[in-house]
Short mmCIF file of C-alpha atoms in Angstrom, two decimals:
data_model
loop_
_atom_site.label_atom_id
_atom_site.label_comp_id
_atom_site.label_asym_id
_atom_site.label_seq_id
_atom_site.Cartn_x
_atom_site.Cartn_y
_atom_site.Cartn_z
CA MET F 13 43.37 45.14 3.57
CA ASP F 14 41.46 44.37 6.57
CA PRO F 15 42.92 41.94 8.69
CA ARG F 16 41.84 38.56 8.00
CA ILE F 17 41.30 35.36 10.06
CA ILE F 18 41.25 31.97 8.05
CA VAL F 19 40.52 28.61 9.60
CA VAL F 20 42.15 25.35 7.94
CA THR F 21 40.39 22.48 8.65
CA SER F 22 39.11 19.17 7.25
CA GLY F 23 36.76 17.00 9.62
CA LYS F 24 39.08 13.94 8.78
CA GLY F 25 42.67 13.66 10.13
CA GLY F 26 45.80 13.29 8.31
CA VAL F 27 44.65 14.86 4.88
CA GLY F 28 47.27 17.52 5.31
CA LYS F 29 45.64 20.71 7.26
CA THR F 30 49.08 21.44 9.07
CA THR F 31 51.20 20.91 6.11
CA THR F 32 48.62 23.38 4.22
CA THR F 33 48.61 25.92 7.18
CA ALA F 34 52.43 25.82 7.12
CA ASN F 35 53.18 26.28 3.49
CA LEU F 36 50.45 29.07 2.97
CA ALA F 37 51.76 30.65 6.14
CA VAL F 38 55.30 30.80 4.47
CA ALA F 39 53.90 31.98 1.09
CA LEU F 40 51.72 34.58 2.44
CA ALA F 41 54.54 36.15 4.71
CA LYS F 42 56.89 35.84 1.95
CA ALA F 43 54.37 38.13 -0.08
CA GLY F 44 54.93 40.60 2.45
CA TYR F 45 52.01 40.13 4.87
CA LYS F 46 52.29 39.85 8.55
CA THR F 47 51.27 36.59 9.20
CA ALA F 48 50.13 34.47 12.01
CA ALA F 49 50.11 30.68 11.91
CA VAL F 50 48.39 29.41 14.70
CA ASP F 51 48.12 25.69 16.29
CA GLY F 52 44.59 25.29 17.10
CA ASP F 53 45.37 21.72 17.83
CA ILE F 54 45.76 21.75 21.75
CA GLY F 55 47.27 18.85 23.17
CA LEU F 56 48.48 17.44 19.82
CA ARG F 57 50.71 20.04 18.59
CA ASN F 58 52.34 19.71 15.15
CA LEU F 59 52.53 23.09 13.37
CA ASP F 60 55.67 23.86 15.22
CA VAL F 61 57.55 21.16 13.93
CA VAL F 62 56.06 21.19 10.39
CA LEU F 63 57.63 24.76 10.41
CA GLY F 64 60.86 23.72 12.03
CA LEU F 65 60.05 25.96 15.00
CA GLU F 66 59.97 23.65 17.96
CA ASN F 67 62.90 24.27 19.39
CA ARG F 68 62.00 28.05 20.06
CA ILE F 69 58.66 27.78 22.05
CA VAL F 70 58.66 29.31 25.41
CA PHE F 71 55.07 30.23 25.74
CA ASN F 72 51.70 28.80 24.00
CA LEU F 73 48.24 29.54 23.12
CA VAL F 74 46.82 28.44 26.49
CA ASP F 75 49.39 30.77 28.54
CA VAL F 76 48.13 33.77 26.51
CA VAL F 77 44.06 33.06 26.99
CA GLU F 78 44.76 32.40 30.44
CA GLY F 79 46.78 35.73 30.75
CA ALA F 80 50.13 34.29 31.79
CA CYS F 81 51.88 36.14 28.97
CA LYS F 82 51.26 38.65 26.64
CA LEU F 83 50.31 37.71 22.89
CA GLN F 84 53.75 39.27 21.26
CA LYS F 85 55.55 37.06 23.98
CA ALA F 86 54.31 34.00 22.80
CA MET F 87 54.38 34.29 19.02
CA VAL F 88 57.58 32.86 17.77
CA ARG F 89 59.27 34.82 15.11
CA ASP F 90 60.61 32.86 12.21
CA LYS F 91 64.15 34.02 11.36
CA ARG F 92 64.11 32.45 7.67
CA VAL F 93 61.09 34.64 6.56
CA GLU F 94 60.45 38.00 7.58
CA ASN F 95 56.51 38.63 8.94
CA LEU F 96 55.98 34.96 9.82
CA PHE F 97 54.94 34.09 13.24
CA LEU F 98 53.91 31.07 15.27
CA LEU F 99 51.56 30.93 17.80
CA PRO F 100 52.09 27.44 19.34
CA ALA F 101 49.40 25.01 20.89
CA ALA F 102 49.96 23.66 24.46
CA GLN F 103 51.07 20.10 24.42
CA THR F 104 50.24 19.17 28.25
CA ARG F 105 46.84 20.37 28.10
CA THR F 106 43.63 19.19 26.41
CA LYS F 107 40.95 21.08 24.32
CA ASP F 108 38.87 21.87 27.06
CA ALA F 109 41.63 24.24 28.16
CA VAL F 110 40.29 27.00 26.16
CA SER F 111 36.62 28.22 25.73
CA PRO F 112 34.91 29.78 22.82
CA ASP F 113 35.03 33.48 24.50
CA GLN F 114 38.71 33.12 25.34
CA MET F 115 39.27 32.34 21.73
CA LEU F 116 37.13 34.92 20.38
CA LYS F 117 39.04 37.47 22.35
CA LEU F 118 42.51 36.02 20.90
CA CYS F 119 41.27 36.52 17.52
CA ASP F 120 40.39 39.89 18.25
CA GLU F 121 43.77 40.41 19.37
CA LEU F 122 45.56 39.04 16.50
CA ARG F 123 43.42 41.07 14.24
CA GLU F 124 44.72 43.98 15.68
CA ASN F 125 48.61 42.78 15.22
CA PHE F 126 48.51 40.53 12.02
CA ASP F 127 47.51 41.12 8.29
CA ILE F 128 46.52 37.51 7.90
CA THR F 129 46.01 34.77 10.35
CA LEU F 130 45.78 31.20 9.73
CA ILE F 131 44.44 28.79 12.33
CA ASP F 132 45.29 25.19 12.19
CA SER F 133 42.27 23.42 13.09
CA PRO F 134 42.63 19.74 14.93
CA ALA F 135 40.50 17.09 13.23
CA GLY F 136 36.97 16.21 14.32
CA ILE F 137 33.69 18.30 14.95
CA GLU F 138 33.92 18.79 18.41
CA GLN F 139 34.77 21.52 20.70
CA GLY F 140 38.54 21.85 19.29
CA PHE F 141 37.10 22.57 15.87
CA ARG F 142 34.61 24.84 17.14
CA ASN F 143 37.03 26.96 19.21
CA ALA F 144 39.49 26.83 16.10
CA ALA F 145 36.61 28.40 13.68
CA ILE F 146 34.91 30.44 15.81
CA GLY F 147 36.91 33.46 15.50
CA ALA F 148 37.52 33.20 11.98
CA ASP F 149 36.16 35.10 9.22
CA GLU F 150 36.96 32.53 6.39
CA ALA F 151 37.95 28.78 5.95
CA ILE F 152 39.86 26.81 3.84
CA VAL F 153 38.58 23.17 3.71
CA VAL F 154 41.17 20.47 2.88
CA THR F 155 40.43 17.49 1.56
CA THR F 156 41.96 14.32 -0.27
CA PRO F 157 40.37 12.62 -3.16
CA GLU F 158 38.87 9.74 -1.12
CA VAL F 159 35.33 9.07 -0.17
CA SER F 160 35.67 9.18 3.40
CA ALA F 161 37.72 12.58 3.26
CA VAL F 162 35.02 14.17 1.08
CA ARG F 163 32.40 13.01 3.42
CA ASP F 164 33.85 14.41 6.61
CA ALA F 165 34.73 17.62 4.62
CA ASP F 166 30.92 18.04 3.57
CA ARG F 167 30.05 17.47 7.26
CA ILE F 168 32.37 20.20 8.09
CA ILE F 169 31.64 22.50 5.27
CA GLY F 170 27.94 22.59 6.72
CA MET F 171 29.17 23.30 10.21
CA LEU F 172 31.04 26.31 8.88
CA GLU F 173 28.02 27.38 6.94
CA SER F 174 26.05 27.17 9.86
CA MET F 175 28.75 29.55 11.70
CA SER F 176 28.57 31.82 8.82
CA LYS F 177 31.93 31.73 7.40
CA SER F 178 32.52 33.09 4.10
CA PRO F 179 34.14 32.51 1.99
CA ILE F 180 34.66 28.56 2.48
CA ARG F 181 37.00 27.24 -0.10
CA LEU F 182 38.48 23.91 -0.78
CA VAL F 183 42.25 22.67 -1.12
CA LEU F 184 42.19 19.17 -2.71
CA ASN F 185 45.21 17.49 -1.71
CA ARG F 186 47.57 14.77 -2.47
CA LEU F 187 45.74 14.15 -6.09
CA ARG F 188 47.40 11.64 -8.07
CA PRO F 189 46.53 12.53 -12.10
CA ALA F 190 47.52 9.28 -13.42
CA MET F 191 45.61 7.42 -10.87
CA VAL F 192 42.51 9.49 -11.84
CA LYS F 193 43.40 9.24 -15.39
CA SER F 194 42.94 5.17 -14.97
CA GLY F 195 39.85 5.76 -13.04
CA ASP F 196 41.46 4.59 -9.65
CA MET F 197 40.95 8.01 -7.83
CA ILE F 198 37.95 10.44 -7.63
CA ASP F 199 38.68 13.15 -10.03
CA VAL F 200 38.43 17.06 -9.06
CA LYS F 201 34.95 17.45 -11.10
CA ASP F 202 33.64 14.51 -8.74
CA VAL F 203 34.82 16.07 -5.49
CA LEU F 204 33.33 19.86 -6.40
CA ASP F 205 30.11 18.07 -7.47
CA ILE F 206 29.55 16.84 -3.94
CA LEU F 207 30.94 19.40 -1.92
CA ALA F 208 29.84 22.50 -4.25
CA ILE F 209 32.21 25.15 -3.01
CA ASP F 210 35.11 27.10 -4.82
CA LEU F 211 38.12 25.54 -5.33
CA ILE F 212 41.06 27.30 -4.22
CA GLY F 213 43.72 25.12 -5.37
CA VAL F 214 44.93 21.35 -6.09
CA ILE F 215 48.17 19.86 -4.76
CA PRO F 216 49.46 17.00 -6.38
CA ASP F 217 51.01 13.91 -4.37
CA ASP F 218 54.74 14.93 -4.00
CA THR F 219 57.41 12.95 -1.94
CA ALA F 220 58.88 16.51 -1.43
CA VAL F 221 56.05 17.10 0.99
CA VAL F 222 56.95 14.33 3.19
CA VAL F 223 60.68 15.44 3.18
CA SER F 224 60.02 18.62 3.84
CA THR F 225 57.36 18.33 6.56
CA ASN F 226 60.14 16.10 8.61
CA LYS F 227 63.02 18.44 7.92
CA GLY F 228 60.52 21.31 9.31
CA GLU F 229 60.98 23.41 5.95
CA PRO F 230 57.85 24.46 4.22
CA LEU F 231 58.15 23.84 0.59
CA THR F 232 57.24 27.50 0.10
CA LEU F 233 60.44 28.78 1.57
CA GLY F 234 61.90 28.10 -1.86
CA ASP F 235 61.59 24.69 -2.88
CA GLU F 236 60.92 24.06 -6.69
CA SER F 237 58.67 21.04 -6.85
CA ILE F 238 55.20 21.00 -8.27
CA ALA F 239 53.36 21.05 -5.03
CA ALA F 240 55.33 24.09 -3.81
CA ARG F 241 54.22 25.86 -6.80
CA ALA F 242 50.71 24.54 -6.00
CA PHE F 243 50.93 25.63 -2.55
CA SER F 244 52.27 29.24 -3.62
CA ASN F 245 49.44 29.47 -6.16
CA VAL F 246 46.76 28.69 -3.14
CA ALA F 247 48.54 31.77 -1.34
CA ARG F 248 48.22 34.02 -4.33
CA ARG F 249 44.52 33.15 -4.90
CA ILE F 250 43.93 33.69 -1.11
CA LEU F 251 45.25 37.50 -1.71
CA GLY F 252 43.00 37.77 -4.52
CA GLU F 253 44.86 36.99 -7.70
CA GLU F 254 43.46 34.80 -10.55
CA ILE F 255 45.55 32.11 -11.26
CA PRO F 256 44.72 28.93 -13.66
CA LEU F 257 45.23 25.89 -11.96
CA LEU F 258 48.32 24.02 -12.72
CA ASP F 259 48.67 21.24 -15.40
CA LEU F 260 49.17 18.22 -13.03
CA GLU F 261 49.02 15.80 -15.85
CA ALA F 262 52.21 17.42 -17.57
CA SER F 263 54.00 17.16 -14.05
CA ASP F 264 53.37 13.57 -13.67
CA GLN F 265 55.68 12.72 -16.37
CA LYS F 266 58.70 12.48 -14.35
CA GLY F 267 62.40 11.47 -15.70
CA PHE F 268 64.15 11.84 -19.05
CA PHE F 269 61.10 10.44 -20.86
CA GLY F 270 59.00 12.34 -19.39
CA PHE F 271 61.18 15.44 -19.97
CA LEU F 272 61.46 14.52 -23.76
CA ARG F 273 57.86 13.89 -23.89
CA LYS F 274 57.06 17.41 -22.37
CA ALA F 275 59.60 18.98 -24.57
CA LEU F 276 58.23 17.53 -27.73
CA GLY F 277 54.70 18.40 -26.75
CA LEU F 278 53.35 14.99 -26.42
CA MET O 17 -41.10 -8.48 7.20
CA GLU O 18 -39.12 -6.13 5.11
CA VAL O 19 -37.17 -4.98 8.01
CA GLU O 20 -36.23 -8.97 8.99
CA ARG O 21 -35.09 -9.51 5.70
CA GLU O 22 -32.67 -7.01 5.58
CA LYS O 23 -31.16 -7.92 9.12
CA ALA O 24 -31.22 -11.53 7.88
CA ALA O 25 -28.68 -10.95 4.93
CA VAL O 26 -24.99 -11.29 4.58
CA THR O 27 -23.74 -7.65 4.76
CA LEU O 28 -20.22 -5.63 4.63
CA LYS O 29 -19.66 -3.09 7.10
CA GLY O 30 -16.78 -1.00 7.45
CA GLY O 31 -14.69 -1.15 10.62
CA ALA O 32 -11.70 0.31 12.05
CA GLY O 33 -8.83 -0.74 9.78
CA HIS O 34 -10.71 -3.53 8.30
CA LEU O 35 -13.86 -4.49 6.48
CA ARG O 36 -16.53 -6.89 7.99
CA LEU O 37 -18.30 -9.60 6.50
CA VAL O 38 -21.29 -10.83 8.60
CA VAL O 39 -22.95 -13.82 8.10
CA PRO O 40 -26.00 -13.65 10.41
CA GLU O 41 -27.47 -16.69 11.99
CA GLY O 42 -30.57 -16.01 10.87
CA ILE O 43 -30.20 -17.02 7.33
CA PRO O 44 -30.45 -20.62 6.50
CA ASP O 45 -27.60 -22.60 5.37
CA SER O 46 -28.64 -22.89 1.44
CA ASP O 47 -28.75 -18.75 1.15
CA VAL O 48 -25.46 -18.33 2.90
CA TRP O 49 -23.39 -19.22 -0.15
CA SER O 50 -25.49 -16.81 -2.91
CA GLY O 51 -25.61 -14.10 -0.12
CA LEU O 52 -21.98 -14.34 0.31
CA GLU O 53 -21.24 -14.55 -3.83
CA LYS O 54 -23.48 -11.48 -4.03
CA THR O 55 -22.22 -9.30 -1.43
CA VAL O 56 -18.56 -9.99 -2.24
CA GLU O 57 -19.15 -9.39 -5.86
CA GLY O 58 -20.60 -6.51 -5.34
CA ALA O 59 -17.94 -4.87 -3.21
CA ARG O 60 -15.47 -6.28 -5.40
CA HIS O 61 -13.40 -2.84 -5.72
CA LEU O 62 -13.88 -2.08 -1.87
CA LEU O 63 -12.29 -5.72 -0.93
CA GLU O 64 -9.37 -5.13 -3.13
CA GLY O 65 -6.69 -4.91 -1.00
CA GLY O 66 -8.73 -4.16 1.90
CA ARG O 67 -8.45 -6.56 4.93
CA VAL O 68 -11.57 -8.43 6.01
CA VAL O 69 -12.92 -9.93 9.17
CA LEU O 70 -15.31 -12.65 8.62
CA ASP O 71 -17.89 -12.72 11.26
CA LEU O 72 -20.01 -15.92 11.10
CA GLN O 73 -22.07 -14.99 14.57
CA GLY O 74 -23.59 -18.01 16.40
CA ARG O 75 -23.74 -20.12 13.18
CA PRO O 76 -22.58 -23.59 14.02
CA ILE O 77 -19.50 -24.30 12.10
CA SER O 78 -18.41 -27.57 10.72
CA SER O 79 -15.00 -28.41 8.89
CA ALA O 80 -17.11 -28.72 5.68
CA PHE O 81 -18.42 -25.41 6.24
CA ILE O 82 -15.08 -23.71 6.63
CA GLY O 83 -13.65 -25.72 3.52
CA ARG O 84 -16.51 -24.36 1.37
CA LEU O 85 -15.83 -20.96 2.68
CA LEU O 86 -12.35 -20.95 1.86
CA THR O 87 -12.46 -22.60 -1.62
CA ASP O 88 -15.74 -20.70 -2.54
CA VAL O 89 -15.56 -17.47 -1.19
CA VAL O 90 -11.93 -16.45 0.36
CA TRP O 91 -9.86 -18.07 -2.28
CA LYS O 92 -12.29 -17.68 -5.23
CA HIS O 93 -12.29 -14.07 -4.82
CA GLY O 94 -8.94 -13.58 -3.31
CA LEU O 95 -9.82 -11.90 -0.10
CA ASN O 96 -7.16 -10.80 2.49
CA LEU O 97 -8.81 -12.40 5.56
CA LEU O 98 -7.64 -10.69 9.04
CA SER O 99 -9.48 -13.16 11.46
CA TRP O 100 -12.35 -15.25 11.71
CA VAL O 101 -15.11 -14.28 14.46
CA SER O 102 -17.65 -16.89 15.93
CA PHE O 103 -19.47 -17.50 18.89
CA ASP O 104 -19.67 -21.39 18.09
CA ASN O 105 -17.20 -22.94 20.72
CA GLU O 106 -16.71 -26.25 18.18
CA GLY O 107 -16.13 -24.07 15.32
CA LEU O 108 -13.71 -21.81 17.28
CA LYS O 109 -11.76 -25.34 17.94
CA LEU O 110 -11.90 -26.12 14.40
CA LEU O 111 -10.56 -22.90 13.16
CA ARG O 112 -7.85 -22.78 15.79
CA SER O 113 -6.64 -26.35 15.07
CA ALA O 114 -6.31 -25.28 11.41
CA GLY O 115 -4.01 -22.61 12.58
CA LEU O 116 -6.72 -19.66 11.54
CA ALA O 117 -6.59 -16.31 13.38
CA VAL O 118 -9.57 -15.92 15.42
CA GLY O 119 -11.52 -13.57 17.53
CA GLU O 120 -11.71 -9.63 16.91
CA PRO O 121 -8.88 -8.16 15.43
CA MET O 122 -6.19 -6.00 17.76
CA ALA O 123 -6.64 -2.44 17.63
CA PRO O 124 -4.79 -0.83 14.87
CA VAL O 125 -1.36 -0.13 16.08
CA PRO O 126 -0.53 3.60 16.25
CA GLU O 127 1.83 3.31 13.52
CA MET O 128 -0.77 2.16 11.14
CA ARG O 129 -2.63 5.23 11.53
CA ALA O 130 -2.97 7.30 8.21
CA ALA O 131 -0.39 10.30 7.93
CA ARG O 132 -2.02 13.32 9.49
CA SER O 133 -1.93 16.24 6.91
CA PHE O 134 0.85 18.64 7.23
CA GLN O 135 2.22 21.02 5.21
CA THR O 136 4.97 20.22 2.89
CA LEU O 137 8.33 21.25 3.65
CA LEU O 138 10.13 22.64 0.76
CA VAL O 139 13.90 22.55 1.24
CA GLU O 140 15.64 24.90 -1.19
CA ARG O 141 19.11 23.70 -0.99
CA SER O 142 21.70 20.51 -0.73
CA LEU O 143 21.78 18.70 2.56
CA ARG O 144 25.07 18.12 3.52
CA SER O 145 26.70 15.06 5.50
CA GLY O 146 25.37 15.32 9.15
CA GLN O 147 22.38 17.48 8.36
CA LYS O 148 19.03 15.82 9.28
CA VAL O 149 15.45 17.22 8.07
CA GLU O 150 12.52 15.73 10.30
CA HIS O 151 8.88 16.78 9.33
CA PRO O 152 5.52 15.29 10.19
CA GLY O 153 4.44 15.91 6.50
CA ASP O 154 6.00 15.81 2.91
CA VAL O 155 9.42 16.79 2.05
CA PHE O 156 10.45 18.08 -0.86
CA VAL O 157 14.13 18.97 -1.56
CA VAL O 158 15.53 21.06 -4.63
CA GLY O 159 18.79 20.06 -4.26
CA HIS O 160 21.09 16.99 -3.48
CA VAL O 161 21.02 14.91 -0.24
CA ASN O 162 24.47 13.86 0.14
CA ASP O 163 26.14 10.76 1.81
CA GLY O 164 25.88 11.16 5.39
CA ALA O 165 22.33 13.53 5.49
CA GLU O 166 18.97 12.19 6.41
CA ILE O 167 15.51 12.83 6.02
CA VAL O 168 12.67 11.45 8.07
CA SER O 169 9.19 12.08 7.18
CA ALA O 170 5.91 11.09 7.84
CA GLY O 171 4.71 11.48 4.32
CA ASN O 172 6.13 11.38 0.84
CA ILE O 173 9.82 12.29 0.22
CA VAL O 174 11.06 14.01 -3.11
CA VAL O 175 14.44 14.86 -3.90
CA TRP O 176 14.78 16.95 -7.15
CA GLY O 177 18.49 16.11 -7.24
CA ARG O 178 20.97 13.36 -6.37
CA LEU O 179 20.03 11.00 -3.29
CA GLN O 180 23.09 9.85 -1.49
CA GLY O 181 21.88 10.12 2.16
CA LEU O 182 19.34 8.11 3.75
CA VAL O 183 15.52 8.73 3.62
CA HIS O 184 12.68 7.42 5.63
CA ALA O 185 9.10 8.09 4.24
CA GLY O 186 6.14 7.32 6.31
CA ALA O 187 8.20 7.03 9.34
CA GLU O 188 5.02 7.04 11.32
CA GLY O 189 3.54 3.75 9.77
CA ASN O 190 1.94 5.03 6.69
CA ILE O 191 2.99 2.83 4.03
CA SER O 192 1.15 4.46 1.23
CA SER O 193 3.99 6.95 1.26
CA ARG O 194 6.48 7.12 -1.31
CA VAL O 195 10.24 8.34 -2.31
CA ILE O 196 10.86 9.69 -5.52
CA ALA O 197 14.59 10.60 -6.25
CA LYS O 198 15.49 12.20 -9.61
CA SER O 199 19.08 10.46 -9.35
CA PHE O 200 19.28 7.59 -7.10
CA GLU O 201 22.66 6.79 -5.68
CA ALA O 202 21.46 5.97 -2.06
CA THR O 203 22.45 2.72 -0.02
CA GLN O 204 19.50 2.42 1.64
CA VAL O 205 15.73 3.37 1.60
CA ARG O 206 13.12 3.24 4.24
CA ILE O 207 9.23 3.23 4.04
CA GLY O 208 7.42 2.84 6.95
CA ARG O 209 8.61 -0.23 8.72
CA LEU O 210 10.43 -1.73 5.49
CA PHE O 211 13.94 -0.84 4.51
CA SER O 212 16.10 -2.00 1.45
CA THR O 213 19.85 -1.66 0.76
CA PHE O 214 21.36 -1.03 -2.93
CA ASP O 215 24.76 -0.45 -4.15
CA SER O 216 26.29 1.11 -7.15
CA ALA O 217 25.84 -2.23 -9.34
CA SER O 218 22.23 -2.12 -8.36
CA PRO O 219 19.76 -1.57 -11.64
CA TRP O 220 18.44 1.59 -9.94
CA TYR O 221 21.99 3.40 -9.36
CA GLY O 222 22.11 6.98 -11.31
CA LYS O 223 18.13 6.66 -12.61
CA SER O 224 15.31 8.49 -11.70
CA VAL O 225 13.28 6.22 -9.30
CA LEU O 226 10.12 5.77 -7.61
CA PHE O 227 10.02 3.73 -4.30
CA ALA O 228 6.56 2.55 -2.79
CA VAL O 229 5.30 -0.44 -0.74
CA GLU O 230 3.31 -3.05 -2.26
CA GLY O 231 2.00 -5.53 0.17
CA ASP O 232 4.98 -6.35 2.45
CA THR O 233 7.36 -5.35 -0.05
CA LEU O 234 9.50 -2.34 -0.85
CA ILE O 235 9.45 -1.74 -4.54
CA ALA O 236 11.26 0.56 -7.27
CA LYS O 237 10.26 1.84 -10.22
CA GLU O 238 12.24 3.66 -12.75
CA LEU O 239 10.73 6.81 -13.82
CA PRO O 240 10.72 8.18 -17.39
#
C-alpha cells in the first residue's frame, strides 16, 4: 500500500473529529499499519488527551516544522498499541505558527515514515483547516445529524473538493436510531441526500464514548460497545474491506427486555 | 392644412422608459375628449402595463378639466400615470395641491435598464454551502443549490434540482426576470429589488415553483 495521509475534518466544532481520529488511529495501528496521529489543532490541542498520551509529550509539531527537533524525536509512541504514534500540537502557539509550505514538507516526511497518517483538523474554514488539509491525499468529514453540522460539512466538502482531495468520505457521528425513528432526528438518507458523498460509517450516540474520552482510552483499544465496533468498521473500510453498516436499531434495545426482544427476533 | 391637422391631434409617443400622451394646445377643448378616447382606445395594448406621462403643453387647466381627465381617461382606461407635464402655472398649482406628480419624469434609474444579453451559464453540478455563482446573464443549474450557497444573476435563474440556498434573479434591476426551481426548499427568493421569505410550512415547499414580479409584488406559481 502506498503511504496515505487522511485529514479528519468537519467545519463545525464539537462533532467528534478528535474522537474519530483517535479511535481510527488505534484501530488502524492494531490492524498492523504503522500509523501517525497528527494533532493539527495548534493552540487547542486535544488529541493527546483523548489518546491518553498527554504526559509523554516533549516536542511538538511546531518544533518539528521550525527545525528544533527531528520528526522521530517528536513522535510519541503509544505503549499500548504497537505501530501507533502521536505528533502532538503546540499548546502555547497559534495557527499562524505554521505555514502551508511547512505543512507540505512535514507531510512528505510523514509519508516516508508511516503507512497511514491521520491529521486531526481544527474546526473552522480558515488557515488552521487549510494547513491540516493541504498535505492530505484524502479526507474524512465528520458530521452529526443536525442541520447546522450538515451545513458546515457541506461547506467543508466544497473546499476539500476544490483542493482536489479524493476520496472525501463521511462519518455520521452520534446518531440516535430511536430519535430518527420517532422523526426527531435527521436520518442517514437525508444527510447523504444533501452532502452527496460516500458514507464510510455511522457511529451511534454512546455513553461509552464520553467515558473513554475522559479516560484517554480510545474505544477501539478493546471495548465491546457498539460505538467501538462502528469505529473499527470504519477503519476496516478505510483499508478497503467491504463491510455492511451495523444494525443500530437492534443495538438500541438495551437491558433485559431489549436482550429478550433481540433473542426472540422482535 | 393636412399637416396642421396632424399636428393638432392627441398623440402617443414613446419616451425613455415611458409612453407620452400629448394633448396639443392647438386643438379645441371640445375635440380633446374624442381625441383622447380615440388615441387611448387605439393603443390599448401598448398602454397595458406601460407607464404614461400626460403632456398637456400650455393648455390652461381647470380643476374640472383635471377631474374629467381622471374619470373619463385615466381611471376609465386604467392608465398607469407617471407624471403630468404642463406649462400652465395655475394648472401646475392645482395638480400639485392634489398631490399629483408633475414635471418630466426622472431619467430611468440605472437598475431599471433591461438586462443586457449574455450567454446562459450552465452549472452542471450541485452548489455546496459557501459556493457562490455570479453571472450577468441567465443561470441554469443542473443539480442542487444547497443551504448556504448563492446565485446572483442579472437574468433568470433555473434550478433543475433542489433549491435551498439563496437566489437573486434580475439583480441589476430587470424585474421581468424569473426564478424557477424544480423542488423549492429555500427560505428566501429575490428578484430585482423585491424579496420574499418562506419556511417549510409555506405552500410552495417541496414543489416545482416559478417566481416572478407582478406590479410591485413577488408572486409564486406552482408548476405542473
